[in-house]
């Protein structure tokens, strides 16, 4: 047995880990199911934990073919390996989450989204087909015309084991991003800026949720892939280096995430960003994956780990919902240093997280105070017609999950298809899926 957790290191569970290096290994594991497939362990909570069998897919990490931006690869291939292989050739992922250390199978199972959802949608927008092993050990190639495709993308590994997939990459001239930084001073000003810049390919905002004088201040980062003729002569257009990572050997003191210290840190961060407002060239790694520069940054929250709250709010209630969420967090005087706001475009698929509107993601240290606060945030989100991201969830109660009508439909589909006895996770059991 191996003690495992998600990226948030909360909760932890004793799991029997089985490694898959071939289809035969996966088939044998399914025969001895129940199980859940696990990629690189970047789901924050218990979505990839099963005390019976946790099937480690990182041994199936081969890239099988590439032609004109179309890649066929096994589920255990990491997004970072795809980037380091193909960006020097002028190709970049069509959609990427905030870490390059997610596996291809994990990206599909969570239907990850990035800074360009308002224009390009979630990861499913670049997936041509998936080879999926079902409960009887047979392999089905599912495509966008199949109902199972829509249940699998965003289905958190609960429809079968993803073996391999074909995805499309985006052609780019350089590995650089032309970034515009805007320093804004209120939630409404930030939302207005998002609405005014929906033609910009990438957009994301850090926002201050503390109760200090900078409450509601934000730094909006707008980006697009730079053209070759925009680079200084000394910069190589498609140079891709593997950067070293700063270690995080121990956690920050708990008081950092409360009251005066939190206000001070957020204020300093906003003022530093405001001084750098304007347009600049940044490399791809710094723009898309700033936290990847820190090895094991999840240790910052201490030995108890952290929990993330990520919700989506519809367009018509987003402004009021965000204000209530942020006011509640500020009043609790416990907060998130990493508070991220993004614009979402249209919903896709049966169970994918995004909906037209906005998503707010916040990290909290895993303690009783934070968990109590998050229960209040759950109710505020539901009252404004919102929903929650399962890839970030570690503690949501079943009643909250079942408030989303998609949960009942997903559970019914799984039961009818004979999936519930074979594919389960601690999360699916906790949420009644």
GROMACS .gro file of C-alpha atoms in nm:
model
  433
    1UNK     CA    1   0.000   0.000   0.000
    2UNK     CA    2   0.115   0.353  -0.079
    3UNK     CA    3   0.009   0.670   0.097
    4UNK     CA    4  -0.122   0.897  -0.179
    5UNK     CA    5  -0.283   1.234  -0.215
    6UNK     CA    6  -0.367   1.477  -0.489
    7UNK     CA    7  -0.171   1.792  -0.557
    8UNK     CA    8  -0.330   1.961  -0.256
    9UNK     CA    9  -0.202   1.680  -0.028
   10UNK     CA   10  -0.551   1.664   0.124
   11UNK     CA   11  -0.693   1.411   0.180
   12UNK     CA   12  -0.435   1.133   0.199
   13UNK     CA   13  -0.526   0.765   0.161
   14UNK     CA   14  -0.357   0.426   0.166
   15UNK     CA   15  -0.387   0.299  -0.191
   16UNK     CA   16  -0.279  -0.011  -0.375
   17UNK     CA   17  -0.088   0.129  -0.673
   18UNK     CA   18  -0.073  -0.080  -0.990
   19UNK     CA   19   0.149   0.038  -1.277
   20UNK     CA   20   0.032   0.004  -1.637
   21UNK     CA   21   0.284  -0.016  -1.922
   22UNK     CA   22   0.061  -0.183  -2.180
   23UNK     CA   23  -0.298  -0.257  -2.272
   24UNK     CA   24  -0.256  -0.601  -2.115
   25UNK     CA   25  -0.167  -0.440  -1.781
   26UNK     CA   26  -0.478  -0.221  -1.797
   27UNK     CA   27  -0.697  -0.516  -1.889
   28UNK     CA   28  -0.565  -0.721  -1.597
   29UNK     CA   29  -0.631  -0.432  -1.358
   30UNK     CA   30  -0.987  -0.392  -1.485
   31UNK     CA   31  -1.046  -0.763  -1.434
   32UNK     CA   32  -0.949  -0.713  -1.068
   33UNK     CA   33  -1.139  -0.384  -1.041
   34UNK     CA   34  -1.265  -0.151  -0.897
   35UNK     CA   35  -1.000   0.101  -0.991
   36UNK     CA   36  -0.936   0.457  -1.097
   37UNK     CA   37  -0.670   0.561  -1.349
   38UNK     CA   38  -0.414   0.815  -1.228
   39UNK     CA   39  -0.188   1.028  -1.443
   40UNK     CA   40   0.072   1.259  -1.291
   41UNK     CA   41  -0.131   1.327  -0.976
   42UNK     CA   42  -0.218   1.690  -1.054
   43UNK     CA   43  -0.587   1.668  -0.966
   44UNK     CA   44  -0.597   1.861  -0.640
   45UNK     CA   45  -0.813   1.630  -0.430
   46UNK     CA   46  -0.922   1.265  -0.432
   47UNK     CA   47  -1.036   1.229  -0.794
   48UNK     CA   48  -0.747   0.992  -0.876
   49UNK     CA   49  -0.743   0.791  -0.552
   50UNK     CA   50  -0.887   0.443  -0.500
   51UNK     CA   51  -0.797   0.236  -0.194
   52UNK     CA   52  -0.857  -0.081  -0.395
   53UNK     CA   53  -0.656  -0.012  -0.710
   54UNK     CA   54  -0.506   0.317  -0.826
   55UNK     CA   55  -0.383   0.251  -1.179
   56UNK     CA   56  -0.065   0.451  -1.249
   57UNK     CA   57  -0.071   0.538  -1.621
   58UNK     CA   58   0.261   0.725  -1.636
   59UNK     CA   59   0.428   0.409  -1.772
   60UNK     CA   60   0.225   0.447  -2.091
   61UNK     CA   61   0.403   0.761  -2.208
   62UNK     CA   62   0.491   0.709  -2.573
   63UNK     CA   63   0.424   0.954  -2.855
   64UNK     CA   64   0.310   0.734  -3.143
   65UNK     CA   65   0.280   0.960  -3.447
   66UNK     CA   66   0.285   1.324  -3.556
   67UNK     CA   67   0.180   1.474  -3.887
   68UNK     CA   68   0.107   1.839  -3.962
   69UNK     CA   69   0.016   1.933  -3.605
   70UNK     CA   70  -0.182   1.612  -3.537
   71UNK     CA   71  -0.035   1.405  -3.252
   72UNK     CA   72  -0.125   1.054  -3.140
   73UNK     CA   73   0.008   0.975  -2.793
   74UNK     CA   74  -0.052   0.748  -2.498
   75UNK     CA   75  -0.238   0.872  -2.192
   76UNK     CA   76   0.069   0.900  -1.969
   77UNK     CA   77   0.251   1.152  -2.188
   78UNK     CA   78   0.295   1.483  -2.007
   79UNK     CA   79   0.195   1.812  -2.164
   80UNK     CA   80   0.544   1.943  -2.088
   81UNK     CA   81   0.700   1.664  -2.294
   82UNK     CA   82   0.473   1.754  -2.586
   83UNK     CA   83   0.579   2.118  -2.559
   84UNK     CA   84   0.951   2.044  -2.538
   85UNK     CA   85   0.924   1.812  -2.836
   86UNK     CA   86   0.710   2.019  -3.069
   87UNK     CA   87   0.739   2.386  -2.975
   88UNK     CA   88   1.093   2.400  -3.128
   89UNK     CA   89   0.918   2.285  -3.447
   90UNK     CA   90   0.653   2.559  -3.422
   91UNK     CA   91   0.365   2.377  -3.250
   92UNK     CA   92   0.201   2.450  -2.914
   93UNK     CA   93  -0.098   2.295  -2.730
   94UNK     CA   94  -0.432   2.426  -2.846
   95UNK     CA   95  -0.550   2.445  -2.484
   96UNK     CA   96  -0.336   2.424  -2.172
   97UNK     CA   97  -0.412   2.442  -1.799
   98UNK     CA   98  -0.190   2.627  -1.552
   99UNK     CA   99   0.065   2.345  -1.526
  100UNK     CA  100   0.255   2.158  -1.795
  101UNK     CA  101   0.292   1.858  -1.565
  102UNK     CA  102  -0.055   1.721  -1.634
  103UNK     CA  103  -0.083   1.396  -1.833
  104UNK     CA  104  -0.271   1.373  -2.161
  105UNK     CA  105  -0.520   1.130  -2.007
  106UNK     CA  106  -0.569   1.360  -1.709
  107UNK     CA  107  -0.624   1.662  -1.935
  108UNK     CA  108  -0.898   1.472  -2.118
  109UNK     CA  109  -1.059   1.325  -1.806
  110UNK     CA  110  -1.080   1.668  -1.642
  111UNK     CA  111  -1.148   1.851  -1.972
  112UNK     CA  112  -0.896   2.111  -1.860
  113UNK     CA  113  -0.934   2.472  -1.963
  114UNK     CA  114  -0.688   2.755  -2.001
  115UNK     CA  115  -0.663   3.128  -2.045
  116UNK     CA  116  -0.826   3.106  -2.389
  117UNK     CA  117  -1.155   2.935  -2.307
  118UNK     CA  118  -1.355   3.243  -2.407
  119UNK     CA  119  -1.234   3.192  -2.767
  120UNK     CA  120  -1.118   2.831  -2.804
  121UNK     CA  121  -1.311   2.631  -2.547
  122UNK     CA  122  -1.176   2.354  -2.326
  123UNK     CA  123  -0.939   2.066  -2.405
  124UNK     CA  124  -1.208   1.871  -2.588
  125UNK     CA  125  -1.186   2.126  -2.871
  126UNK     CA  126  -0.857   1.967  -2.985
  127UNK     CA  127  -0.935   1.598  -2.921
  128UNK     CA  128  -1.017   1.403  -3.240
  129UNK     CA  129  -1.061   1.061  -3.080
  130UNK     CA  130  -0.993   0.862  -2.764
  131UNK     CA  131  -0.914   0.493  -2.727
  132UNK     CA  132  -1.107   0.390  -2.415
  133UNK     CA  133  -1.093   0.053  -2.238
  134UNK     CA  134  -1.432  -0.035  -2.094
  135UNK     CA  135  -1.547  -0.258  -1.806
  136UNK     CA  136  -1.517  -0.579  -2.013
  137UNK     CA  137  -1.160  -0.502  -2.122
  138UNK     CA  138  -1.251  -0.416  -2.480
  139UNK     CA  139  -1.116  -0.100  -2.644
  140UNK     CA  140  -1.349   0.147  -2.814
  141UNK     CA  141  -1.238   0.441  -3.023
  142UNK     CA  142  -1.476   0.724  -2.930
  143UNK     CA  143  -1.512   1.034  -3.146
  144UNK     CA  144  -1.709   1.361  -3.117
  145UNK     CA  145  -2.007   1.193  -3.284
  146UNK     CA  146  -2.033   0.939  -2.999
  147UNK     CA  147  -2.233   1.002  -2.683
  148UNK     CA  148  -1.958   0.831  -2.480
  149UNK     CA  149  -1.711   1.097  -2.598
  150UNK     CA  150  -1.914   1.367  -2.422
  151UNK     CA  151  -1.937   1.164  -2.101
  152UNK     CA  152  -1.566   1.077  -2.106
  153UNK     CA  153  -1.424   1.426  -2.158
  154UNK     CA  154  -1.479   1.580  -1.817
  155UNK     CA  155  -1.590   1.244  -1.671
  156UNK     CA  156  -1.294   1.221  -1.431
  157UNK     CA  157  -1.191   0.874  -1.545
  158UNK     CA  158  -1.526   0.721  -1.448
  159UNK     CA  159  -1.625   0.595  -1.796
  160UNK     CA  160  -1.320   0.373  -1.852
  161UNK     CA  161  -0.943   0.392  -1.884
  162UNK     CA  162  -0.810   0.633  -2.145
  163UNK     CA  163  -0.529   0.455  -2.330
  164UNK     CA  164  -0.434   0.699  -2.606
  165UNK     CA  165  -0.576   0.990  -2.800
  166UNK     CA  166  -0.531   1.201  -3.108
  167UNK     CA  167  -0.506   1.576  -3.048
  168UNK     CA  168  -0.435   1.880  -3.263
  169UNK     CA  169  -0.167   2.138  -3.183
  170UNK     CA  170  -0.156   2.506  -3.273
  171UNK     CA  171   0.104   2.641  -3.516
  172UNK     CA  172   0.303   2.935  -3.378
  173UNK     CA  173   0.590   3.147  -3.510
  174UNK     CA  174   0.769   3.188  -3.178
  175UNK     CA  175   0.793   3.057  -2.824
  176UNK     CA  176   0.726   3.409  -2.691
  177UNK     CA  177   0.409   3.578  -2.569
  178UNK     CA  178   0.327   3.943  -2.618
  179UNK     CA  179   0.182   4.027  -2.277
  180UNK     CA  180  -0.013   4.334  -2.172
  181UNK     CA  181  -0.050   4.392  -1.798
  182UNK     CA  182  -0.332   4.611  -1.667
  183UNK     CA  183  -0.359   4.716  -1.302
  184UNK     CA  184  -0.727   4.752  -1.209
  185UNK     CA  185  -0.890   4.869  -0.887
  186UNK     CA  186  -1.232   4.700  -0.858
  187UNK     CA  187  -1.420   4.385  -0.949
  188UNK     CA  188  -1.644   4.570  -1.192
  189UNK     CA  189  -1.350   4.738  -1.361
  190UNK     CA  190  -1.191   4.394  -1.403
  191UNK     CA  191  -1.507   4.242  -1.550
  192UNK     CA  192  -1.542   4.536  -1.789
  193UNK     CA  193  -1.183   4.485  -1.903
  194UNK     CA  194  -1.247   4.115  -1.968
  195UNK     CA  195  -1.554   4.202  -2.174
  196UNK     CA  196  -1.367   4.465  -2.374
  197UNK     CA  197  -1.083   4.228  -2.463
  198UNK     CA  198  -1.264   3.912  -2.566
  199UNK     CA  199  -1.082   3.921  -2.900
  200UNK     CA  200  -0.747   3.877  -2.722
  201UNK     CA  201  -0.649   3.507  -2.731
  202UNK     CA  202  -0.539   3.470  -2.368
  203UNK     CA  203  -0.659   3.649  -2.056
  204UNK     CA  204  -0.635   3.586  -1.682
  205UNK     CA  205  -0.650   3.805  -1.372
  206UNK     CA  206  -0.502   3.776  -1.026
  207UNK     CA  207  -0.744   3.942  -0.783
  208UNK     CA  208  -0.710   4.048  -0.419
  209UNK     CA  209  -0.972   3.880  -0.199
  210UNK     CA  210  -0.831   4.001   0.133
  211UNK     CA  211  -1.000   4.263   0.352
  212UNK     CA  212  -0.731   4.527   0.305
  213UNK     CA  213  -0.731   4.854   0.111
  214UNK     CA  214  -0.655   4.665  -0.210
  215UNK     CA  215  -0.963   4.443  -0.185
  216UNK     CA  216  -1.089   4.388  -0.541
  217UNK     CA  217  -0.772   4.517  -0.703
  218UNK     CA  218  -0.650   4.297  -0.985
  219UNK     CA  219  -0.373   4.245  -1.237
  220UNK     CA  220  -0.511   4.145  -1.575
  221UNK     CA  221  -0.263   3.964  -1.801
  222UNK     CA  222  -0.357   3.965  -2.169
  223UNK     CA  223  -0.151   3.760  -2.411
  224UNK     CA  224  -0.104   3.642  -2.767
  225UNK     CA  225   0.164   3.441  -2.944
  226UNK     CA  226   0.429   3.685  -3.066
  227UNK     CA  227   0.524   3.695  -3.432
  228UNK     CA  228   0.882   3.638  -3.541
  229UNK     CA  229   0.916   3.995  -3.669
  230UNK     CA  230   0.832   4.129  -3.321
  231UNK     CA  231   1.136   3.975  -3.152
  232UNK     CA  232   1.468   4.150  -3.096
  233UNK     CA  233   1.746   4.012  -3.313
  234UNK     CA  234   1.923   3.840  -3.025
  235UNK     CA  235   1.623   3.621  -2.939
  236UNK     CA  236   1.575   3.291  -3.113
  237UNK     CA  237   1.209   3.257  -3.214
  238UNK     CA  238   1.161   2.892  -3.116
  239UNK     CA  239   1.419   2.847  -2.845
  240UNK     CA  240   1.283   2.620  -2.572
  241UNK     CA  241   1.495   2.561  -2.265
  242UNK     CA  242   1.427   2.333  -1.972
  243UNK     CA  243   1.436   2.575  -1.680
  244UNK     CA  244   1.554   2.481  -1.336
  245UNK     CA  245   1.305   2.484  -1.051
  246UNK     CA  246   1.340   2.648  -0.714
  247UNK     CA  247   1.283   2.398  -0.433
  248UNK     CA  248   1.020   2.447  -0.164
  249UNK     CA  249   1.167   2.250   0.128
  250UNK     CA  250   0.909   2.346   0.390
  251UNK     CA  251   0.577   2.524   0.437
  252UNK     CA  252   0.515   2.889   0.509
  253UNK     CA  253   0.411   2.988   0.864
  254UNK     CA  254   0.031   2.953   0.905
  255UNK     CA  255  -0.014   3.320   0.998
  256UNK     CA  256   0.094   3.418   0.645
  257UNK     CA  257  -0.253   3.323   0.521
  258UNK     CA  258  -0.447   3.537   0.768
  259UNK     CA  259  -0.530   3.899   0.845
  260UNK     CA  260  -0.253   4.157   0.834
  261UNK     CA  261   0.005   3.934   0.667
  262UNK     CA  262  -0.231   3.836   0.387
  263UNK     CA  263  -0.331   4.198   0.327
  264UNK     CA  264   0.032   4.305   0.319
  265UNK     CA  265   0.142   4.034   0.075
  266UNK     CA  266  -0.145   4.101  -0.162
  267UNK     CA  267  -0.082   4.475  -0.149
  268UNK     CA  268   0.286   4.432  -0.231
  269UNK     CA  269   0.206   4.195  -0.516
  270UNK     CA  270  -0.046   4.437  -0.672
  271UNK     CA  271   0.184   4.739  -0.643
  272UNK     CA  272   0.473   4.551  -0.802
  273UNK     CA  273   0.247   4.443  -1.087
  274UNK     CA  274   0.113   4.795  -1.132
  275UNK     CA  275   0.467   4.928  -1.179
  276UNK     CA  276   0.515   4.680  -1.463
  277UNK     CA  277   0.188   4.766  -1.639
  278UNK     CA  278   0.213   4.786  -2.014
  279UNK     CA  279   0.327   4.554  -2.291
  280UNK     CA  280   0.628   4.326  -2.281
  281UNK     CA  281   0.762   4.003  -2.428
  282UNK     CA  282   0.766   3.702  -2.194
  283UNK     CA  283   0.858   3.343  -2.266
  284UNK     CA  284   0.591   3.077  -2.294
  285UNK     CA  285   0.684   2.912  -1.964
  286UNK     CA  286   0.654   3.230  -1.758
  287UNK     CA  287   0.318   3.326  -1.907
  288UNK     CA  288   0.138   2.991  -1.899
  289UNK     CA  289   0.308   2.814  -1.608
  290UNK     CA  290   0.446   3.060  -1.350
  291UNK     CA  291   0.400   2.820  -1.058
  292UNK     CA  292   0.587   2.540  -1.234
  293UNK     CA  293   0.904   2.737  -1.158
  294UNK     CA  294   0.865   2.623  -0.796
  295UNK     CA  295   0.927   2.256  -0.732
  296UNK     CA  296   0.653   2.119  -0.505
  297UNK     CA  297   0.493   2.457  -0.445
  298UNK     CA  298   0.207   2.263  -0.286
  299UNK     CA  299   0.427   2.235   0.023
  300UNK     CA  300   0.386   2.607   0.088
  301UNK     CA  301   0.067   2.542   0.286
  302UNK     CA  302   0.235   2.311   0.537
  303UNK     CA  303   0.202   1.948   0.631
  304UNK     CA  304  -0.179   1.952   0.631
  305UNK     CA  305  -0.190   2.055   0.267
  306UNK     CA  306  -0.438   2.288   0.100
  307UNK     CA  307  -0.778   2.285  -0.062
  308UNK     CA  308  -0.890   2.477  -0.365
  309UNK     CA  309  -1.229   2.630  -0.421
  310UNK     CA  310  -1.310   2.681  -0.788
  311UNK     CA  311  -1.654   2.777  -0.910
  312UNK     CA  312  -1.806   2.901  -1.233
  313UNK     CA  313  -2.075   3.168  -1.231
  314UNK     CA  314  -2.309   3.245  -1.522
  315UNK     CA  315  -2.280   3.577  -1.704
  316UNK     CA  316  -2.603   3.721  -1.566
  317UNK     CA  317  -2.510   3.671  -1.199
  318UNK     CA  318  -2.130   3.682  -1.213
  319UNK     CA  319  -2.084   4.039  -1.088
  320UNK     CA  320  -2.314   3.996  -0.787
  321UNK     CA  321  -2.187   3.647  -0.714
  322UNK     CA  322  -1.822   3.749  -0.722
  323UNK     CA  323  -1.887   4.043  -0.494
  324UNK     CA  324  -2.064   3.823  -0.238
  325UNK     CA  325  -1.795   3.555  -0.253
  326UNK     CA  326  -1.513   3.807  -0.213
  327UNK     CA  327  -1.686   3.999   0.065
  328UNK     CA  328  -1.742   3.673   0.253
  329UNK     CA  329  -1.377   3.573   0.216
  330UNK     CA  330  -1.261   3.916   0.330
  331UNK     CA  331  -1.487   3.906   0.635
  332UNK     CA  332  -1.345   3.566   0.733
  333UNK     CA  333  -0.993   3.715   0.732
  334UNK     CA  334  -0.853   3.393   0.599
  335UNK     CA  335  -0.777   3.390   0.239
  336UNK     CA  336  -0.605   3.295  -0.073
  337UNK     CA  337  -0.281   3.438  -0.201
  338UNK     CA  338  -0.348   3.265  -0.534
  339UNK     CA  339  -0.686   3.404  -0.640
  340UNK     CA  340  -0.743   3.370  -1.014
  341UNK     CA  341  -1.029   3.498  -1.229
  342UNK     CA  342  -1.093   3.394  -1.591
  343UNK     CA  343  -1.360   3.449  -1.856
  344UNK     CA  344  -1.541   3.141  -1.986
  345UNK     CA  345  -1.703   3.091  -2.324
  346UNK     CA  346  -1.979   2.846  -2.423
  347UNK     CA  347  -2.028   2.516  -2.244
  348UNK     CA  348  -1.937   2.194  -2.425
  349UNK     CA  349  -2.006   1.830  -2.347
  350UNK     CA  350  -2.231   1.664  -2.094
  351UNK     CA  351  -2.019   1.706  -1.780
  352UNK     CA  352  -1.751   1.965  -1.859
  353UNK     CA  353  -1.704   2.232  -1.594
  354UNK     CA  354  -1.700   2.562  -1.791
  355UNK     CA  355  -2.015   2.762  -1.855
  356UNK     CA  356  -2.056   3.105  -2.018
  357UNK     CA  357  -1.946   3.352  -1.751
  358UNK     CA  358  -1.655   3.364  -1.507
  359UNK     CA  359  -1.455   3.124  -1.295
  360UNK     CA  360  -1.288   3.210  -0.965
  361UNK     CA  361  -1.021   2.981  -0.816
  362UNK     CA  362  -0.881   3.022  -0.466
  363UNK     CA  363  -0.639   2.821  -0.252
  364UNK     CA  364  -0.686   2.784   0.124
  365UNK     CA  365  -0.479   2.600   0.384
  366UNK     CA  366  -0.653   2.275   0.480
  367UNK     CA  367  -0.789   2.348   0.828
  368UNK     CA  368  -1.127   2.365   1.001
  369UNK     CA  369  -1.156   2.740   0.950
  370UNK     CA  370  -1.106   2.715   0.575
  371UNK     CA  371  -1.336   2.415   0.537
  372UNK     CA  372  -1.614   2.597   0.724
  373UNK     CA  373  -1.569   2.904   0.503
  374UNK     CA  374  -1.587   2.692   0.188
  375UNK     CA  375  -1.924   2.552   0.293
  376UNK     CA  376  -2.054   2.909   0.296
  377UNK     CA  377  -1.894   2.974  -0.045
  378UNK     CA  378  -2.070   2.661  -0.178
  379UNK     CA  379  -2.410   2.804  -0.086
  380UNK     CA  380  -2.331   3.145  -0.236
  381UNK     CA  381  -2.227   2.979  -0.561
  382UNK     CA  382  -2.543   2.770  -0.577
  383UNK     CA  383  -2.760   3.073  -0.501
  384UNK     CA  384  -2.613   3.245  -0.808
  385UNK     CA  385  -2.659   2.945  -1.039
  386UNK     CA  386  -2.296   2.837  -1.031
  387UNK     CA  387  -2.114   2.505  -1.040
  388UNK     CA  388  -1.787   2.348  -0.918
  389UNK     CA  389  -1.476   2.196  -1.074
  390UNK     CA  390  -1.424   1.832  -0.982
  391UNK     CA  391  -1.054   1.837  -1.076
  392UNK     CA  392  -0.996   2.083  -0.791
  393UNK     CA  393  -1.245   1.939  -0.539
  394UNK     CA  394  -1.131   1.757  -0.225
  395UNK     CA  395  -1.415   1.809   0.023
  396UNK     CA  396  -1.748   1.901  -0.138
  397UNK     CA  397  -2.046   1.725   0.027
  398UNK     CA  398  -2.273   1.505  -0.183
  399UNK     CA  399  -2.572   1.736  -0.140
  400UNK     CA  400  -2.383   2.024  -0.302
  401UNK     CA  401  -2.269   1.806  -0.593
  402UNK     CA  402  -2.621   1.673  -0.647
  403UNK     CA  403  -2.757   2.028  -0.670
  404UNK     CA  404  -2.614   2.020  -1.024
  405UNK     CA  405  -2.863   1.823  -1.237
  406UNK     CA  406  -2.577   1.689  -1.448
  407UNK     CA  407  -2.459   1.480  -1.150
  408UNK     CA  408  -2.778   1.270  -1.144
  409UNK     CA  409  -2.763   1.217  -1.521
  410UNK     CA  410  -2.397   1.112  -1.501
  411UNK     CA  411  -2.461   0.868  -1.217
  412UNK     CA  412  -2.758   0.717  -1.404
  413UNK     CA  413  -2.550   0.673  -1.721
  414UNK     CA  414  -2.273   0.500  -1.525
  415UNK     CA  415  -2.515   0.261  -1.362
  416UNK     CA  416  -2.690   0.176  -1.688
  417UNK     CA  417  -2.358   0.116  -1.867
  418UNK     CA  418  -2.225  -0.111  -1.592
  419UNK     CA  419  -1.943   0.125  -1.501
  420UNK     CA  420  -2.002   0.173  -1.130
  421UNK     CA  421  -1.858  -0.165  -1.027
  422UNK     CA  422  -1.536  -0.116  -1.223
  423UNK     CA  423  -1.441   0.253  -1.217
  424UNK     CA  424  -1.463   0.437  -0.886
  425UNK     CA  425  -1.260   0.695  -0.697
  426UNK     CA  426  -1.276   0.829  -0.346
  427UNK     CA  427  -1.431   1.138  -0.501
  428UNK     CA  428  -1.701   0.949  -0.690
  429UNK     CA  429  -1.792   0.761  -0.373
  430UNK     CA  430  -1.800   1.081  -0.166
  431UNK     CA  431  -2.021   1.259  -0.421
  432UNK     CA  432  -2.251   0.967  -0.498
  433UNK     CA  433  -2.150   0.947  -0.865
   0.00000   0.00000   0.00000
